[in-house]
Short mmCIF file of C-alpha atoms in Angstrom, two decimals:
data_model
loop_
_atom_site.label_atom_id
_atom_site.label_comp_id
_atom_site.label_asym_id
_atom_site.label_seq_id
_atom_site.Cartn_x
_atom_site.Cartn_y
_atom_site.Cartn_z
CA MET P 1 19.74 -5.36 -22.25
CA GLY P 2 20.79 -2.89 -19.59
CA ARG P 3 20.80 0.88 -19.74
CA GLY P 4 24.34 0.89 -21.16
CA GLY P 5 23.05 -0.69 -24.37
CA GLU P 6 20.27 1.80 -24.96
CA PRO P 7 20.83 4.53 -27.49
CA ARG P 8 21.81 7.92 -26.09
CA ARG P 9 18.63 9.41 -27.49
CA ALA P 10 16.49 6.99 -25.44
CA ARG P 11 18.48 7.74 -22.27
CA ALA P 12 18.08 11.48 -22.83
CA ARG P 13 14.34 11.00 -23.38
CA ASP P 14 14.12 8.96 -20.16
CA GLU P 15 15.99 11.67 -18.24
CA GLU P 16 13.63 14.31 -19.63
CA LEU P 17 10.65 12.12 -18.73
CA GLY P 18 11.94 11.47 -15.21
CA ALA P 19 12.40 15.19 -14.61
CA ALA P 20 8.90 15.95 -15.96
CA VAL P 21 7.35 13.27 -13.75
CA ALA P 22 9.13 14.62 -10.66
CA ARG P 23 7.83 18.13 -11.39
CA ALA P 24 4.34 16.77 -12.13
CA GLN P 25 4.32 15.02 -8.76
CA GLU P 26 4.88 18.46 -7.22
CA GLY P 27 1.78 19.77 -9.00
CA ASP P 28 3.30 21.21 -12.20
CA GLU P 29 0.55 20.74 -14.83
CA ALA P 30 2.84 21.68 -17.73
CA ALA P 31 5.26 18.97 -16.61
CA PHE P 32 2.43 16.42 -16.56
CA ALA P 33 1.54 17.47 -20.12
CA ALA P 34 5.19 17.01 -21.13
CA ALA P 35 5.25 13.52 -19.59
CA TYR P 36 2.04 12.70 -21.44
CA ARG P 37 3.53 13.83 -24.78
CA LEU P 38 6.63 11.69 -24.21
CA VAL P 39 4.71 8.52 -23.25
CA GLN P 40 1.45 8.67 -25.22
CA PRO P 41 2.71 7.71 -28.74
CA GLY P 42 4.32 4.46 -27.52
CA LEU P 43 1.36 3.71 -25.27
CA ILE P 44 -1.10 4.10 -28.15
CA GLY P 45 1.02 1.84 -30.37
CA TYR P 46 1.13 -0.79 -27.64
CA LEU P 47 -2.63 -0.61 -27.05
CA ARG P 48 -3.36 -0.87 -30.77
CA GLY P 49 -1.23 -3.98 -30.80
CA LEU P 50 -3.34 -5.44 -27.98
CA VAL P 51 -6.85 -4.46 -29.00
CA GLY P 52 -6.59 -4.31 -32.77
CA ARG P 53 -6.79 -1.70 -35.45
CA ASP P 54 -9.66 0.27 -33.92
CA GLY P 55 -7.86 3.49 -33.07
CA GLU P 56 -10.85 4.84 -31.17
CA THR P 57 -10.79 1.90 -28.78
CA ALA P 58 -7.05 2.28 -28.17
CA GLU P 59 -7.55 6.02 -27.59
CA ASP P 60 -10.44 5.33 -25.18
CA ILE P 61 -8.40 2.78 -23.23
CA ALA P 62 -5.45 5.17 -23.10
CA ALA P 63 -7.74 7.91 -21.77
CA GLU P 64 -8.96 5.55 -19.02
CA ALA P 65 -5.37 4.65 -18.21
CA TRP P 66 -4.33 8.31 -18.00
CA LEU P 67 -7.13 8.97 -15.49
CA VAL P 68 -5.63 6.26 -13.26
CA ILE P 69 -2.10 7.53 -13.89
CA ALA P 70 -3.08 11.09 -12.92
CA ARG P 71 -4.91 9.85 -9.83
CA ASP P 72 -2.03 7.66 -8.64
CA LEU P 73 0.90 9.79 -9.78
CA GLY P 74 1.84 10.71 -6.21
CA ARG P 75 2.41 7.03 -5.40
CA PHE P 76 4.79 6.41 -8.31
CA ARG P 77 8.45 5.97 -7.40
CA GLY P 78 11.08 5.66 -10.09
CA ASP P 79 12.77 7.21 -13.09
CA GLY P 80 11.62 7.93 -16.65
CA ALA P 81 12.03 4.34 -17.84
CA GLY P 82 10.18 3.15 -14.75
CA PHE P 83 7.36 5.57 -15.50
CA ARG P 84 7.00 4.20 -19.05
CA GLY P 85 6.77 0.69 -17.60
CA TRP P 86 4.28 1.77 -14.94
CA THR P 87 2.04 3.46 -17.52
CA ALA P 88 2.25 0.42 -19.82
CA THR P 89 1.18 -1.83 -16.94
CA ILE P 90 -1.84 0.35 -16.18
CA ALA P 91 -2.78 0.54 -19.86
CA ARG P 92 -2.37 -3.23 -20.27
CA HIS P 93 -4.75 -3.89 -17.37
CA ARG P 94 -7.32 -1.55 -18.93
CA ALA P 95 -6.90 -3.23 -22.34
CA LEU P 96 -7.30 -6.72 -20.90
CA ASP P 97 -10.41 -5.57 -19.01
CA HIS P 98 -11.79 -4.23 -22.30
CA LEU P 99 -11.01 -7.50 -24.09
CA ARG P 100 -12.64 -9.54 -21.33
CA ARG P 101 -15.75 -7.40 -21.68
CA GLN P 102 -15.63 -8.01 -25.43
CA LYS P 103 -14.92 -11.72 -24.86
CA VAL P 104 -12.12 -11.48 -27.40
CA ARG P 105 -8.56 -12.68 -26.91
CA PRO P 106 -5.83 -10.06 -27.36
CA ARG P 107 -4.60 -10.10 -30.90
CA PRO P 108 -1.46 -8.32 -31.95
CA SER P 109 -2.13 -6.14 -34.92
CA ALA P 110 -1.64 -2.42 -35.35
CA LEU P 111 1.47 -0.30 -35.50
CA GLU P 112 1.18 3.21 -36.86
CA GLN P 113 3.88 4.74 -39.05
CA ASP P 114 4.82 7.27 -36.35
CA MET P 115 5.39 4.38 -33.94
CA LEU P 116 7.95 2.88 -36.29
CA GLU P 117 10.19 5.91 -35.77
CA ILE P 118 10.51 5.41 -32.00
CA PRO P 119 13.95 3.99 -31.26
CA GLY P 120 14.07 0.62 -29.61
CA PRO P 121 16.80 -1.14 -27.67
CA HIS P 122 17.88 -3.12 -30.76
CA SER P 123 19.13 -1.27 -33.80
CA THR P 124 18.29 -4.33 -35.94
CA SER P 125 14.62 -4.15 -34.98
CA GLU P 126 14.55 -0.43 -35.74
CA GLN P 127 16.16 -1.02 -39.13
CA ALA P 128 13.81 -3.91 -39.93
CA LEU P 129 10.70 -1.92 -39.08
CA GLU P 130 11.93 1.13 -41.01
CA SER P 131 12.50 -0.99 -44.11
CA ILE P 132 8.89 -2.10 -44.51
CA SER P 133 5.60 -0.33 -44.96
CA THR P 134 3.09 0.07 -42.13
CA ASP P 135 0.70 -2.40 -43.75
CA GLN P 136 3.44 -5.01 -44.02
CA ALA P 137 4.44 -4.42 -40.39
CA LEU P 138 0.84 -4.83 -39.29
CA ALA P 139 0.45 -8.07 -41.19
CA LEU P 140 3.77 -9.46 -39.95
CA ILE P 141 3.25 -8.59 -36.28
CA ALA P 142 -0.35 -9.84 -36.42
CA GLY P 143 1.06 -13.20 -37.51
CA LEU P 144 3.33 -13.59 -34.48
CA PRO P 145 2.31 -15.66 -31.47
CA ARG P 146 0.77 -13.39 -28.83
CA ASP P 147 3.69 -13.58 -26.37
CA GLN P 148 6.18 -12.65 -29.09
CA ALA P 149 4.01 -9.86 -30.49
CA GLU P 150 3.46 -8.29 -27.08
CA ALA P 151 7.17 -8.56 -26.21
CA VAL P 152 8.12 -6.89 -29.52
CA LEU P 153 5.53 -4.13 -28.96
CA LEU P 154 6.80 -3.42 -25.43
CA ARG P 155 10.48 -3.55 -26.34
CA VAL P 156 10.38 -1.74 -29.69
CA VAL P 157 7.28 0.47 -29.65
CA VAL P 158 7.12 1.41 -25.96
CA GLY P 159 10.92 1.18 -25.65
CA LEU P 160 11.09 -0.83 -22.42
CA ASP P 161 14.07 -2.94 -21.48
CA ALA P 162 13.53 -6.65 -20.76
CA SER P 163 13.15 -6.16 -17.00
CA ALA P 164 10.50 -3.45 -17.35
CA ALA P 165 8.63 -5.38 -20.05
CA ALA P 166 8.73 -8.46 -17.81
CA ARG P 167 7.12 -6.51 -14.97
CA VAL P 168 4.34 -5.36 -17.33
CA LEU P 169 3.71 -8.91 -18.53
CA GLY P 170 4.22 -10.65 -15.19
CA LYS P 171 7.02 -12.78 -16.64
CA ARG P 172 10.74 -13.20 -16.09
CA PRO P 173 13.09 -10.91 -18.05
CA GLY P 174 14.69 -13.92 -19.74
CA ALA P 175 11.29 -15.05 -21.04
CA VAL P 176 10.63 -11.59 -22.45
CA ARG P 177 14.09 -11.40 -24.06
CA THR P 178 13.52 -14.80 -25.61
CA ALA P 179 10.02 -13.93 -26.86
CA SER P 180 11.17 -10.61 -28.35
CA TYR P 181 14.25 -12.25 -29.92
CA ARG P 182 12.11 -15.00 -31.46
CA GLY P 183 9.54 -12.49 -32.64
CA LEU P 184 12.15 -10.23 -34.21
CA LYS P 185 13.91 -13.23 -35.75
CA ARG P 186 10.62 -14.46 -37.22
CA LEU P 187 9.91 -10.96 -38.58
CA ALA P 188 13.39 -10.81 -40.13
CA GLU P 189 12.88 -14.25 -41.74
CA ARG P 190 9.54 -13.17 -43.16
CA LEU P 191 11.10 -9.98 -44.48
CA GLY P 192 13.85 -12.04 -46.10
CA GLU P 193 11.29 -14.33 -47.72
CA SER P 194 9.40 -11.38 -49.17
CA GLY P 195 12.60 -9.75 -50.45
#
């Protein structure tokens, strides 16, 4: 879905993020802190979905990612949405490195309640996630195939559009749209079954 389909709130947040990133690239530390506050909640939710429920591990991976982000910030080119995608890509590489070290395959699992309040590009996904408890969401997302779970996490939790999520995953946008659609459809069916 293109930018025209995103909620106004998400566009405003992306504009605020883009402005903060531009100021941070000029050396404004307060602007970097603002960019961090705008990106970190979605990034943590995404990492928890990749590495499991261990919040400490997700926090550690995010900290490693932010070191790389701070180091390479001057090389970044793009807007607020592009920055979210760029940070998700860096965090994903760190998470996959961690999982390789652990010799464990990525397993979708954790969403925190505060992550459920982040608006996504689909109002139906937002409504579905708001209608269930965190534990139910964790169990449902953990049951999705990995490609669907990761697509749902990137689209709904991080708030990326299909093109940005595709760049993070190294896939085509159509494949990401399909995976997120199937994942959300499967979640909706499971919610319907459970009443």
